[in-house]
Structure formats: C-alpha cells, structure tokens
Amino acid sequence: MNKSLRSFNTFGIEAHTEELIEITSVLQLRTVLKKITHPFYILGGGSNILLLNDLKGVVLKMSIPGIQIERDFKHAVYLSAGAGVNWHQLVLFAVKNNLGGLENLSLIPGTVGASPMQNIGAYGVEIKDIFHRLEAVEIATGKSKIFRKQALAFGYRNSIFKNKLKGKYIITKVWFKLSKPPHRLHLSYGAIKTVLAGAGIENPTIQDISNAVIKIRSEKLPDPEEIGNAGSFFKNPVIKKKLFAELYEQYPDIPHYPQSDGTIKLPAAWLIERCGWKGKRVGNTGTHVRQALVLVNYGNAKGAEIYTLAQEIQESVCQKFKISLEMEVNIWV
Ligand code: FAD
Ligand code: NAP
C-alpha cells in the first residue's frame, strides 16, 4: 500500500492504494486493461466517493484530455470532451464561446467522464438536457462502444451505469449538443432570479447565469479545498402522494416539489435539519452549518466514521418521516 489517495478525493480521506495509473488515452487504457490482474477502481476527480478502507487494488485515474468543437451548425454546436477534462473548465469554455446549455451546471467539481454516471444536475438543469452521446470502453473486451441518450436511461441522479451496466464500462469521451443564441435560459430556481435581480440584470446572458450560479454556490456550499466533503451525501427523496399527504398534515411548512408523474420531491436537507442534525459535529465529522445535506471531514475523519454518521442520519429520518434516504455518494470498499 504505497500511494496515498488523500489528495485524490474531495473528502480528504487518508487511504492508500497499491498503485495509481494515470490514463491519458484510449489506447493506453486498452493496454492497461489487458495487463491488469488486480481488482481496479475508476477515478475521476474523486468528488463523489467515500473511501472506507485502503484499496486492495489499482486505481485508474481518468485524465484523457481535450475539448473540441466537432460540428458547427446554424443553431447548434456539437462539442466533445475527454473523460479527464475538468467539468467546470468545460462549462467555462462553452460560456466563453457563447454556447448555451451548461451554464446552470457551473462550479460542479469533477470530470466530464463521471458526469453521465449520475446525470449530474443543479439549478433546474441535468446533463441529459444537453447530452448527445458518449464513448466507453467495455472492461471485459477492451472494445469501444458508442452510447446515445436513449440507451443511458437517465433519471434523477441516475443512469444505466449505476444500475445494469455498473462496473462494466469506462467512459472515455462525451459529446454535448449546445445552443447558439438566442439561448433557452433556465431561470426557474428562485436563487438565480434573486441574484440576477440584485445585480440589476433584466435580460441575462449565459455568462450572467454562470456568474450567478458561481456566486450562489460559493456562498452556500463548503469548498472541499477548505473542508473535505463530497457535496450532497444523499439524494433528495421522491415520495408517493399518500405519504406526502400524511406528512403535510403534520408539517404544513414542509418544502415540496411536485413531479410530472404525480410523485413529490422533498429536500433531504430539510428532513435532516428537522431531525436536529444541521451543523452538528460528531468527532471528526458532521453536517455542514449552512447545508445539512453535506457531510464534512473536519480534518482527520476516517471514511468509516463518515459512513456511520450517514447511517445514523438515515435512521433518524426514517423514524421521524418514514422516508429512506438513499446515499448519492459512491462508497468504495
Ligand atoms: P468520482 O468521484 O471520481 O467518481 C464518481 C463515480 O463515477 C465513481 O463510482 C467512479 O468509479 C465513477 N467514474 C468516474 N469517472 C468515470 C469514468 N470515466 N468512467 C466510468 N466511471 C467513472 N453533483 C451533482 O450532480 N450536482 C451538483 O450540483 C454537485 N455539486 C457538488 C458540490 C461539491 C462541493 C462536491 C464536492 C460535489 C458535488 N457534486 C454534485 C458531486 C460530484 O461533483 C459529481 O457527481 C461529479 O460528477 C463527480 O465527478 P468525479 O470526476 O469527481 O467522479
Ligand atoms: P436548494 O436550491 O436549497 O434546493 C433544495 C432542494 O429543493 C433540492 O431538492 C432541489 O431539487 C429542490 N428545488 C429547489 N428549487 C426548486 C425548483 N424551483 N424546482 C424544483 N426543485 C427545486 O438546493 P442547494 O442545496 O442550494 O443546491 C442547489 C442546486 O445544486 C440543486 O439543484 C442541487 O441539486 C445542486 N447541488 C447538488 C449537489 C450534489 O452533490 N449532488 C451539491 C450541491 C448542490 P434538485 O436537487 O433536484 O435540484
């Protein structure tokens, strides 16, 4: 166990791996897959993982570079990016070139290759809205395959790669279809409107939206450089109308967002806060003072400590609200 992974996961957990191989091309990836005999893990930016122990195996760090405008049409542009490209750098590239669709997803940590895994989303936009296709290498054969949108079964923080195809493919490149002006803007999230109004902006550009999202996120979310975290630890639960009606009777102030299929999405942060966890510290870990959905590492937390806290939170939310919170973060054992 010789390679520390502390700087490779945004929780800042000290865990080790036998070997870390940086993957910079599909060709190299194929060669490595042929040779490898140990179990292995695919790593992007490490912003959505929790390391429970040292890893008995090899970590493949996806660093395939390159952003490219592939096709330039009158109303749309097809942009591709290598799996190792930093997500926010891709957003900045698009915004700078006045290509619309990614601006609401500004400042999400991590890599392009991981973005389809959980259909990353924020402020009313998910990557499924601008996703065109991706290329992935099948682990069993080393062959590349193209997946189009329909094949990915995108859902709320979900895709086929978290279910049926879990552990079977390594994403190497992703294509997005972005708009040329006039752009369709997504301003429905209250906080975006408020920030734009506060800056006196009536007709926002995609640059204005990106700036607003960056401002909101920087003020609300803890920076992993300052305090270890992996963003939202749990998914926001989506519940049936019947359970919601029961809860609403008891908690008339419960924030809720009706979905098109009749279910209701609840902010997990509110449920956790109501169970008394917001800002609570337990040893080296706890929930963040401004956002109860974010579990943090105060410095020397072990992955297992954070996992135990997560389980305790799940139990109390289940007891109080009869809701099972699902972990969004990928647990590595
Ligand atoms: P990693 O953490 O390295 O990996 C995540 C999973 O994907 C692992 O299981 C890994 O094996 C797999 N994986 C990674 N790369 C590949 C690949 N190329 N091929 C196959 N499998 C791969 N998420 C949101 O959806 N919305 C947000 O607004 C958001 N905000 C966040 C804010 C903060 C402060 C933090 C720390 C996290 C946030 N996240 C958010 C979570 C996280 O940033 C995203 O899930 C991101 O896409 C993870 O990318 P990564 O490269 O860091 O993936
Ligand atoms: P927020 O804006 O306080 O909202 C909290 C919750 O309310 C979320 O469940 C959000 O759903 C929902 N919501 C708010 N306004 C909504 C609207 N107009 N329509 C439908 N649902 C609405 O949340 P936040 O914590 O500050 O995060 C802001 C955005 O960044 C959210 O989209 C959140 O998902 C995303 N984010 C994600 C992570 C992560 O790690 N996954 C980390 C930080 C932030 P949604 O979650 O579906 O948006």
Short mmCIF file of C-alpha atoms and ligand atoms in Angstrom, two decimals:
data_model
loop_
_atom_site.label_atom_id
_atom_site.label_comp_id
_atom_site.label_asym_id
_atom_site.label_seq_id
_atom_site.Cartn_x
_atom_site.Cartn_y
_atom_site.Cartn_z
CA MET A 1 0.00 0.00 0.00
CA ASN A 2 2.16 2.87 -1.13
CA LYS A 3 0.08 5.54 -2.83
CA SER A 4 -1.92 7.94 -0.67
CA LEU A 5 -5.30 8.89 -2.08
CA ARG A 6 -5.82 11.86 0.24
CA SER A 7 -5.39 14.45 -2.50
CA PHE A 8 -7.46 12.36 -4.94
CA ASN A 9 -10.77 12.52 -3.02
CA THR A 10 -12.54 15.74 -2.05
CA PHE A 11 -13.48 14.30 1.36
CA GLY A 12 -9.72 14.33 2.02
CA ILE A 13 -9.79 10.83 3.49
CA GLU A 14 -6.40 9.27 4.10
CA ALA A 15 -6.50 5.85 2.41
CA HIS A 16 -3.97 4.04 0.26
CA THR A 17 -3.91 2.04 -2.93
CA GLU A 18 -1.35 -0.40 -4.26
CA GLU A 19 -0.92 1.57 -7.47
CA LEU A 20 -2.38 4.58 -9.25
CA ILE A 21 -2.17 4.68 -13.04
CA GLU A 22 -2.95 7.88 -14.89
CA ILE A 23 -4.92 7.13 -18.08
CA THR A 24 -4.40 9.71 -20.82
CA SER A 25 -5.64 7.89 -23.95
CA VAL A 26 -8.00 5.11 -25.03
CA LEU A 27 -5.06 3.18 -26.47
CA GLN A 28 -3.23 3.24 -23.13
CA LEU A 29 -6.44 2.26 -21.33
CA ARG A 30 -6.80 -0.84 -23.54
CA THR A 31 -3.18 -1.85 -22.91
CA VAL A 32 -3.59 -1.40 -19.15
CA LEU A 33 -6.84 -3.40 -19.11
CA LYS A 34 -5.09 -6.30 -20.89
CA LYS A 35 -2.26 -6.40 -18.36
CA ILE A 36 -4.12 -5.75 -15.14
CA THR A 37 -4.61 -8.70 -12.79
CA HIS A 38 -5.76 -6.95 -9.59
CA PRO A 39 -9.20 -5.55 -8.91
CA PHE A 40 -9.33 -1.91 -10.03
CA TYR A 41 -11.24 1.30 -9.43
CA ILE A 42 -12.08 4.07 -11.90
CA LEU A 43 -11.38 7.52 -10.53
CA GLY A 44 -12.27 10.93 -11.92
CA GLY A 45 -11.92 13.95 -9.64
CA GLY A 46 -12.87 11.95 -6.53
CA SER A 47 -15.71 14.37 -5.68
CA ASN A 48 -18.43 11.75 -5.35
CA ILE A 49 -16.70 8.91 -3.49
CA LEU A 50 -16.19 7.89 0.13
CA LEU A 51 -13.17 5.68 0.82
CA LEU A 52 -13.94 3.28 3.68
CA ASN A 53 -10.57 1.50 3.76
CA ASP A 54 -7.27 1.14 1.95
CA LEU A 55 -7.96 -0.27 -1.51
CA LYS A 56 -6.69 -3.74 -2.34
CA GLY A 57 -6.09 -3.00 -5.97
CA VAL A 58 -5.20 -0.45 -8.61
CA VAL A 59 -6.75 2.95 -9.21
CA LEU A 60 -7.12 4.11 -12.81
CA LYS A 61 -7.21 7.89 -12.73
CA MET A 62 -9.04 9.12 -15.83
CA SER A 63 -7.07 12.00 -17.34
CA ILE A 64 -7.96 11.83 -21.05
CA PRO A 65 -7.74 15.47 -22.18
CA GLY A 66 -9.23 17.56 -24.96
CA ILE A 67 -12.20 19.84 -25.66
CA GLN A 68 -13.22 20.07 -29.29
CA ILE A 69 -15.92 21.73 -31.35
CA GLU A 70 -16.86 18.81 -33.58
CA ARG A 71 -19.69 20.23 -35.70
CA ASP A 72 -20.85 23.80 -36.06
CA PHE A 73 -24.41 24.29 -37.35
CA LYS A 74 -26.59 27.37 -37.68
CA HIS A 75 -28.40 26.85 -34.37
CA ALA A 76 -26.31 24.28 -32.54
CA VAL A 77 -22.78 23.11 -31.91
CA TYR A 78 -21.59 19.59 -31.06
CA LEU A 79 -18.83 19.80 -28.50
CA SER A 80 -16.79 16.83 -27.30
CA ALA A 81 -14.60 16.46 -24.23
CA GLY A 82 -12.25 13.77 -22.97
CA ALA A 83 -13.20 11.95 -19.78
CA GLY A 84 -10.43 13.64 -17.81
CA VAL A 85 -11.45 17.21 -18.62
CA ASN A 86 -12.42 19.19 -15.53
CA TRP A 87 -16.18 19.75 -15.65
CA HIS A 88 -16.11 23.41 -14.69
CA GLN A 89 -13.40 24.14 -17.31
CA LEU A 90 -15.74 22.68 -19.92
CA VAL A 91 -18.57 24.94 -18.70
CA LEU A 92 -16.29 27.99 -18.82
CA PHE A 93 -15.18 27.07 -22.36
CA ALA A 94 -18.81 26.82 -23.51
CA VAL A 95 -19.87 30.06 -21.83
CA LYS A 96 -16.86 31.94 -23.21
CA ASN A 97 -17.76 30.78 -26.72
CA ASN A 98 -21.44 31.73 -26.16
CA LEU A 99 -22.60 28.11 -26.41
CA GLY A 100 -25.66 27.56 -24.25
CA GLY A 101 -26.81 24.68 -22.08
CA LEU A 102 -24.09 24.15 -19.48
CA GLU A 103 -24.24 27.48 -17.62
CA ASN A 104 -26.52 26.28 -14.79
CA LEU A 105 -24.04 23.47 -14.13
CA SER A 106 -21.18 25.86 -13.32
CA LEU A 107 -18.78 25.00 -10.50
CA ILE A 108 -19.75 21.33 -10.11
CA PRO A 109 -16.49 19.57 -9.20
CA GLY A 110 -15.21 16.51 -11.01
CA THR A 111 -14.58 15.31 -14.53
CA VAL A 112 -16.52 15.08 -17.77
CA GLY A 113 -16.22 11.27 -17.73
CA ALA A 114 -18.12 10.99 -14.45
CA SER A 115 -20.85 13.46 -15.42
CA PRO A 116 -23.18 10.95 -17.13
CA MET A 117 -22.78 8.41 -14.31
CA GLN A 118 -25.31 10.15 -12.10
CA ASN A 119 -26.70 12.56 -14.72
CA ILE A 120 -25.28 15.50 -12.77
CA GLY A 121 -27.72 18.29 -12.17
CA ALA A 122 -28.18 21.63 -10.50
CA TYR A 123 -30.44 24.68 -10.64
CA GLY A 124 -33.06 23.07 -12.87
CA VAL A 125 -30.72 21.51 -15.47
CA GLU A 126 -29.32 17.98 -15.81
CA ILE A 127 -26.71 16.81 -18.30
CA LYS A 128 -29.36 14.72 -20.02
CA ASP A 129 -30.72 18.05 -21.34
CA ILE A 130 -27.61 18.69 -23.47
CA PHE A 131 -26.07 15.20 -23.66
CA HIS A 132 -25.65 13.80 -27.18
CA ARG A 133 -23.57 10.64 -26.93
CA LEU A 134 -20.60 9.08 -25.21
CA GLU A 135 -17.83 6.64 -25.96
CA ALA A 136 -16.92 4.00 -23.41
CA VAL A 137 -14.53 1.07 -23.28
CA GLU A 138 -16.03 -2.25 -22.28
CA ILE A 139 -13.91 -3.64 -19.44
CA ALA A 140 -14.39 -7.29 -20.42
CA THR A 141 -13.33 -6.88 -24.07
CA GLY A 142 -11.42 -3.57 -24.27
CA LYS A 143 -13.68 -2.56 -27.17
CA SER A 144 -15.08 0.95 -27.54
CA LYS A 145 -18.81 1.43 -27.82
CA ILE A 146 -20.96 4.48 -28.52
CA PHE A 147 -23.98 5.08 -26.26
CA ARG A 148 -26.70 7.51 -27.32
CA LYS A 149 -29.04 9.27 -24.94
CA GLN A 150 -31.89 6.76 -25.07
CA ALA A 151 -29.53 3.93 -24.13
CA LEU A 152 -28.45 5.59 -20.90
CA ALA A 153 -31.80 5.53 -19.04
CA PHE A 154 -31.04 8.88 -17.41
CA GLY A 155 -33.04 9.56 -14.26
CA TYR A 156 -32.75 11.76 -11.19
CA ARG A 157 -29.02 11.40 -10.29
CA ASN A 158 -29.09 8.12 -12.10
CA SER A 159 -28.09 6.33 -15.32
CA ILE A 160 -27.65 2.83 -16.64
CA PHE A 161 -24.02 2.95 -15.43
CA LYS A 162 -25.23 2.96 -11.82
CA ASN A 163 -27.54 0.01 -12.47
CA LYS A 164 -27.50 -2.60 -15.23
CA LEU A 165 -24.07 -1.64 -16.57
CA LYS A 166 -22.44 -0.90 -13.21
CA GLY A 167 -18.72 -1.74 -13.32
CA LYS A 168 -18.84 -2.82 -16.97
CA TYR A 169 -17.69 0.27 -18.91
CA ILE A 170 -15.18 3.09 -18.63
CA ILE A 171 -16.34 6.37 -20.15
CA THR A 172 -13.64 7.93 -22.33
CA LYS A 173 -15.34 10.79 -24.20
CA VAL A 174 -18.65 12.68 -24.07
CA TRP A 175 -20.41 14.79 -26.73
CA PHE A 176 -22.84 17.61 -25.92
CA LYS A 177 -25.27 19.48 -28.17
CA LEU A 178 -25.14 23.15 -27.21
CA SER A 179 -27.20 26.07 -28.48
CA LYS A 180 -26.21 29.20 -30.34
CA PRO A 181 -28.03 32.42 -29.48
CA PRO A 182 -30.89 33.00 -28.84
CA HIS A 183 -30.45 30.57 -25.92
CA ARG A 184 -33.21 28.95 -23.90
CA LEU A 185 -32.46 30.11 -20.38
CA HIS A 186 -33.31 28.22 -17.19
CA LEU A 187 -34.12 30.75 -14.51
CA SER A 188 -36.79 28.90 -12.55
CA TYR A 189 -34.64 28.35 -9.48
CA GLY A 190 -35.50 31.17 -7.12
CA ALA A 191 -31.94 31.86 -6.06
CA ILE A 192 -30.81 32.56 -9.65
CA LYS A 193 -33.61 35.09 -10.20
CA THR A 194 -32.87 36.80 -6.89
CA VAL A 195 -29.14 37.15 -7.62
CA LEU A 196 -29.77 38.49 -11.14
CA ALA A 197 -32.37 40.93 -9.85
CA GLY A 198 -29.97 42.02 -7.10
CA ALA A 199 -27.37 42.81 -9.77
CA GLY A 200 -29.98 44.75 -11.77
CA ILE A 201 -29.81 42.30 -14.70
CA GLU A 202 -33.12 42.09 -16.59
CA ASN A 203 -32.02 40.30 -19.74
CA PRO A 204 -29.36 37.83 -18.60
CA THR A 205 -26.79 36.25 -20.87
CA ILE A 206 -25.48 32.74 -20.25
CA GLN A 207 -22.41 34.41 -18.76
CA ASP A 208 -24.66 36.22 -16.25
CA ILE A 209 -26.32 32.92 -15.30
CA SER A 210 -22.99 31.18 -14.88
CA ASN A 211 -21.76 34.07 -12.70
CA ALA A 212 -24.95 33.92 -10.61
CA VAL A 213 -24.63 30.16 -10.08
CA ILE A 214 -20.95 30.54 -9.13
CA LYS A 215 -21.88 33.26 -6.61
CA ILE A 216 -24.70 31.21 -5.03
CA ARG A 217 -22.61 28.04 -4.82
CA SER A 218 -19.56 29.81 -3.43
CA GLU A 219 -21.65 31.38 -0.67
CA LYS A 220 -23.66 28.28 0.25
CA LEU A 221 -21.51 25.22 -0.34
CA PRO A 222 -18.31 24.36 1.52
CA ASP A 223 -15.19 24.43 -0.66
CA PRO A 224 -13.52 20.98 -0.49
CA GLU A 225 -10.16 22.79 -0.52
CA GLU A 226 -11.12 24.22 2.86
CA ILE A 227 -13.21 21.46 4.38
CA GLY A 228 -13.45 17.93 3.00
CA ASN A 229 -16.84 16.95 1.52
CA ALA A 230 -18.45 15.27 -1.47
CA GLY A 231 -21.39 17.61 -1.99
CA SER A 232 -24.85 16.21 -1.22
CA PHE A 233 -24.37 12.93 0.58
CA PHE A 234 -27.97 11.76 -0.01
CA LYS A 235 -30.36 12.07 -2.92
CA ASN A 236 -33.46 14.18 -2.44
CA PRO A 237 -36.23 11.63 -1.85
CA VAL A 238 -39.17 11.38 -4.22
CA ILE A 239 -42.25 10.07 -2.39
CA LYS A 240 -45.80 8.99 -3.19
CA LYS A 241 -48.75 11.39 -2.80
CA LYS A 242 -50.26 9.37 0.06
CA LEU A 243 -47.18 9.61 2.27
CA PHE A 244 -46.80 13.25 1.36
CA ALA A 245 -50.40 13.98 2.43
CA GLU A 246 -49.70 12.40 5.83
CA LEU A 247 -46.50 14.42 6.27
CA TYR A 248 -48.09 17.64 5.09
CA GLU A 249 -50.81 17.34 7.70
CA GLN A 250 -48.17 17.05 10.41
CA TYR A 251 -45.62 19.50 8.90
CA PRO A 252 -47.52 22.12 6.85
CA ASP A 253 -44.26 24.06 6.27
CA ILE A 254 -42.53 21.13 4.51
CA PRO A 255 -40.95 22.35 1.23
CA HIS A 256 -42.07 20.15 -1.67
CA TYR A 257 -41.78 19.96 -5.42
CA PRO A 258 -44.50 18.02 -7.32
CA GLN A 259 -43.08 15.93 -10.19
CA SER A 260 -44.75 15.34 -13.56
CA ASP A 261 -45.55 11.71 -12.65
CA GLY A 262 -47.54 12.71 -9.56
CA THR A 263 -44.79 11.97 -7.03
CA ILE A 264 -43.37 14.66 -4.74
CA LYS A 265 -39.70 15.57 -4.32
CA LEU A 266 -38.64 16.70 -0.85
CA PRO A 267 -35.38 18.44 0.05
CA ALA A 268 -33.38 15.90 2.07
CA ALA A 269 -31.63 18.84 3.75
CA TRP A 270 -34.91 19.94 5.36
CA LEU A 271 -35.63 16.43 6.68
CA ILE A 272 -32.11 16.13 8.10
CA GLU A 273 -32.31 19.58 9.67
CA ARG A 274 -35.68 18.73 11.28
CA CYS A 275 -34.03 15.71 12.89
CA GLY A 276 -31.59 18.10 14.56
CA TRP A 277 -28.50 17.27 12.53
CA LYS A 278 -27.76 20.61 10.83
CA GLY A 279 -24.30 21.85 11.80
CA LYS A 280 -23.90 19.03 14.32
CA ARG A 281 -20.35 17.77 14.84
CA VAL A 282 -19.63 14.16 15.80
CA GLY A 283 -15.91 13.62 16.40
CA ASN A 284 -14.04 14.38 13.18
CA THR A 285 -17.17 14.57 11.06
CA GLY A 286 -20.56 16.25 10.98
CA THR A 287 -23.07 18.02 8.76
CA HIS A 288 -22.24 21.43 7.36
CA VAL A 289 -23.58 24.50 9.17
CA ARG A 290 -25.10 26.02 6.03
CA GLN A 291 -26.19 22.83 4.24
CA ALA A 292 -27.24 19.79 6.27
CA LEU A 293 -27.11 17.53 3.21
CA VAL A 294 -23.35 17.92 3.02
CA LEU A 295 -21.33 15.72 5.39
CA VAL A 296 -17.88 17.08 6.16
CA ASN A 297 -14.47 15.93 7.26
CA TYR A 298 -13.10 18.26 9.94
CA GLY A 299 -9.57 17.06 9.26
CA ASN A 300 -8.75 13.51 10.17
CA ALA A 301 -12.03 11.64 9.77
CA LYS A 302 -11.87 8.03 8.65
CA GLY A 303 -14.25 7.01 5.88
CA ALA A 304 -15.96 4.63 8.30
CA GLU A 305 -16.72 7.49 10.71
CA ILE A 306 -18.47 9.45 7.98
CA TYR A 307 -20.32 6.33 6.88
CA THR A 308 -21.53 5.68 10.43
CA LEU A 309 -22.82 9.24 10.70
CA ALA A 310 -24.60 8.82 7.37
CA GLN A 311 -26.30 5.68 8.66
CA GLU A 312 -27.38 7.43 11.87
CA ILE A 313 -28.89 10.24 9.81
CA GLN A 314 -30.72 7.70 7.65
CA GLU A 315 -32.14 6.02 10.75
CA SER A 316 -33.42 9.20 12.34
CA VAL A 317 -35.00 10.46 9.09
CA CYS A 318 -36.65 7.07 8.64
CA GLN A 319 -38.00 7.09 12.21
CA LYS A 320 -39.36 10.63 12.05
CA PHE A 321 -40.65 10.78 8.46
CA LYS A 322 -40.89 7.13 7.28
CA ILE A 323 -38.54 8.03 4.41
CA SER A 324 -35.41 6.06 3.45
CA LEU A 325 -32.69 8.40 2.30
CA GLU A 326 -30.55 6.91 -0.45
CA MET A 327 -26.82 7.66 -0.44
CA GLU A 328 -25.73 9.56 -3.54
CA VAL A 329 -22.02 9.28 -2.83
CA ASN A 330 -20.32 6.11 -4.13
CA ILE A 331 -18.92 4.04 -1.27
CA TRP A 332 -15.56 2.43 -2.08
CA VAL A 333 -14.58 -0.60 -0.03
P1 FAD B 1 -15.50 10.48 -8.97
O1 FAD B 1 -15.90 10.92 -7.62
O2 FAD B 1 -14.06 10.31 -9.25
O3 FAD B 1 -16.28 9.16 -9.35
C1 FAD B 1 -17.65 9.03 -9.12
C2 FAD B 1 -18.11 7.66 -9.64
O4 FAD B 1 -18.03 7.63 -11.07
C3 FAD B 1 -17.22 6.52 -9.15
O5 FAD B 1 -18.02 5.40 -8.92
C4 FAD B 1 -16.26 6.27 -10.30
O6 FAD B 1 -15.81 4.93 -10.36
C5 FAD B 1 -17.12 6.60 -11.50
N1 FAD B 1 -16.36 7.17 -12.62
C6 FAD B 1 -15.63 8.31 -12.61
N2 FAD B 1 -15.13 8.54 -13.85
C7 FAD B 1 -15.55 7.52 -14.63
C8 FAD B 1 -15.35 7.19 -16.00
N3 FAD B 1 -14.63 7.96 -16.83
N4 FAD B 1 -15.93 6.05 -16.47
C9 FAD B 1 -16.66 5.25 -15.65
N5 FAD B 1 -16.87 5.50 -14.34
C10 FAD B 1 -16.32 6.64 -13.85
N6 FAD B 1 -23.21 16.55 -8.26
C11 FAD B 1 -24.30 16.96 -8.95
O7 FAD B 1 -24.94 16.17 -9.65
N7 FAD B 1 -24.74 18.24 -8.87
C12 FAD B 1 -24.12 19.18 -8.11
O8 FAD B 1 -24.53 20.33 -8.08
C13 FAD B 1 -22.97 18.76 -7.35
N8 FAD B 1 -22.32 19.63 -6.55
C14 FAD B 1 -21.25 19.22 -5.82
C15 FAD B 1 -20.61 20.14 -4.99
C16 FAD B 1 -19.50 19.77 -4.25
C17 FAD B 1 -18.82 20.76 -3.36
C18 FAD B 1 -18.99 18.45 -4.37
C19 FAD B 1 -17.76 18.04 -3.63
C20 FAD B 1 -19.63 17.52 -5.18
C21 FAD B 1 -20.76 17.90 -5.91
N9 FAD B 1 -21.45 17.00 -6.75
C22 FAD B 1 -22.55 17.42 -7.48
C23 FAD B 1 -21.00 15.60 -6.85
C24 FAD B 1 -19.86 15.39 -7.90
O9 FAD B 1 -19.20 16.58 -8.15
C25 FAD B 1 -20.38 14.83 -9.21
O10 FAD B 1 -21.05 13.62 -9.01
C26 FAD B 1 -19.26 14.62 -10.24
O11 FAD B 1 -19.79 14.26 -11.49
C27 FAD B 1 -18.27 13.53 -9.81
O12 FAD B 1 -17.19 13.58 -10.70
P2 FAD B 1 -15.76 12.98 -10.36
O13 FAD B 1 -14.95 13.06 -11.60
O14 FAD B 1 -15.21 13.65 -9.17
O15 FAD B 1 -16.16 11.48 -10.05
P1 NAP B 2 -31.73 24.43 -2.89
O1 NAP B 2 -31.70 25.40 -4.03
O2 NAP B 2 -31.77 24.94 -1.50
O3 NAP B 2 -32.92 23.41 -3.12
C1 NAP B 2 -33.11 22.36 -2.21
C2 NAP B 2 -33.99 21.33 -2.81
O4 NAP B 2 -35.13 21.88 -3.41
C3 NAP B 2 -33.41 20.45 -3.87
O5 NAP B 2 -34.03 19.23 -3.67
C4 NAP B 2 -33.89 20.98 -5.17
O6 NAP B 2 -34.03 19.94 -6.11
C5 NAP B 2 -35.24 21.49 -4.76
N1 NAP B 2 -35.64 22.70 -5.51
C6 NAP B 2 -35.33 23.98 -5.22
N2 NAP B 2 -35.93 24.82 -6.09
C7 NAP B 2 -36.61 24.06 -6.95
C8 NAP B 2 -37.42 24.32 -8.08
N3 NAP B 2 -37.66 25.58 -8.49
N4 NAP B 2 -37.96 23.28 -8.74
C9 NAP B 2 -37.73 22.02 -8.34
N5 NAP B 2 -36.97 21.68 -7.27
C10 NAP B 2 -36.42 22.68 -6.59
O7 NAP B 2 -30.51 23.41 -3.02
P2 NAP B 2 -28.97 23.58 -2.79
O8 NAP B 2 -28.53 22.60 -1.84
O9 NAP B 2 -28.59 25.02 -2.58
O10 NAP B 2 -28.40 23.16 -4.22
C11 NAP B 2 -28.69 23.92 -5.36
C12 NAP B 2 -28.63 23.04 -6.60
O11 NAP B 2 -27.34 22.45 -6.72
C13 NAP B 2 -29.63 21.90 -6.54
O12 NAP B 2 -30.10 21.69 -7.84
C14 NAP B 2 -28.81 20.74 -6.05
O13 NAP B 2 -29.32 19.51 -6.53
C15 NAP B 2 -27.44 21.05 -6.65
N6 NAP B 2 -26.36 20.55 -5.78
C16 NAP B 2 -26.08 19.23 -5.84
C17 NAP B 2 -25.06 18.70 -5.06
C18 NAP B 2 -24.69 17.25 -5.18
O14 NAP B 2 -23.66 16.85 -4.66
N7 NAP B 2 -25.47 16.44 -5.84
C19 NAP B 2 -24.34 19.52 -4.20
C20 NAP B 2 -24.69 20.83 -4.14
C21 NAP B 2 -25.70 21.35 -4.93
P3 NAP B 2 -32.81 19.35 -7.04
O15 NAP B 2 -31.81 18.76 -6.14
O16 NAP B 2 -33.50 18.36 -7.88
O17 NAP B 2 -32.28 20.47 -7.84
#
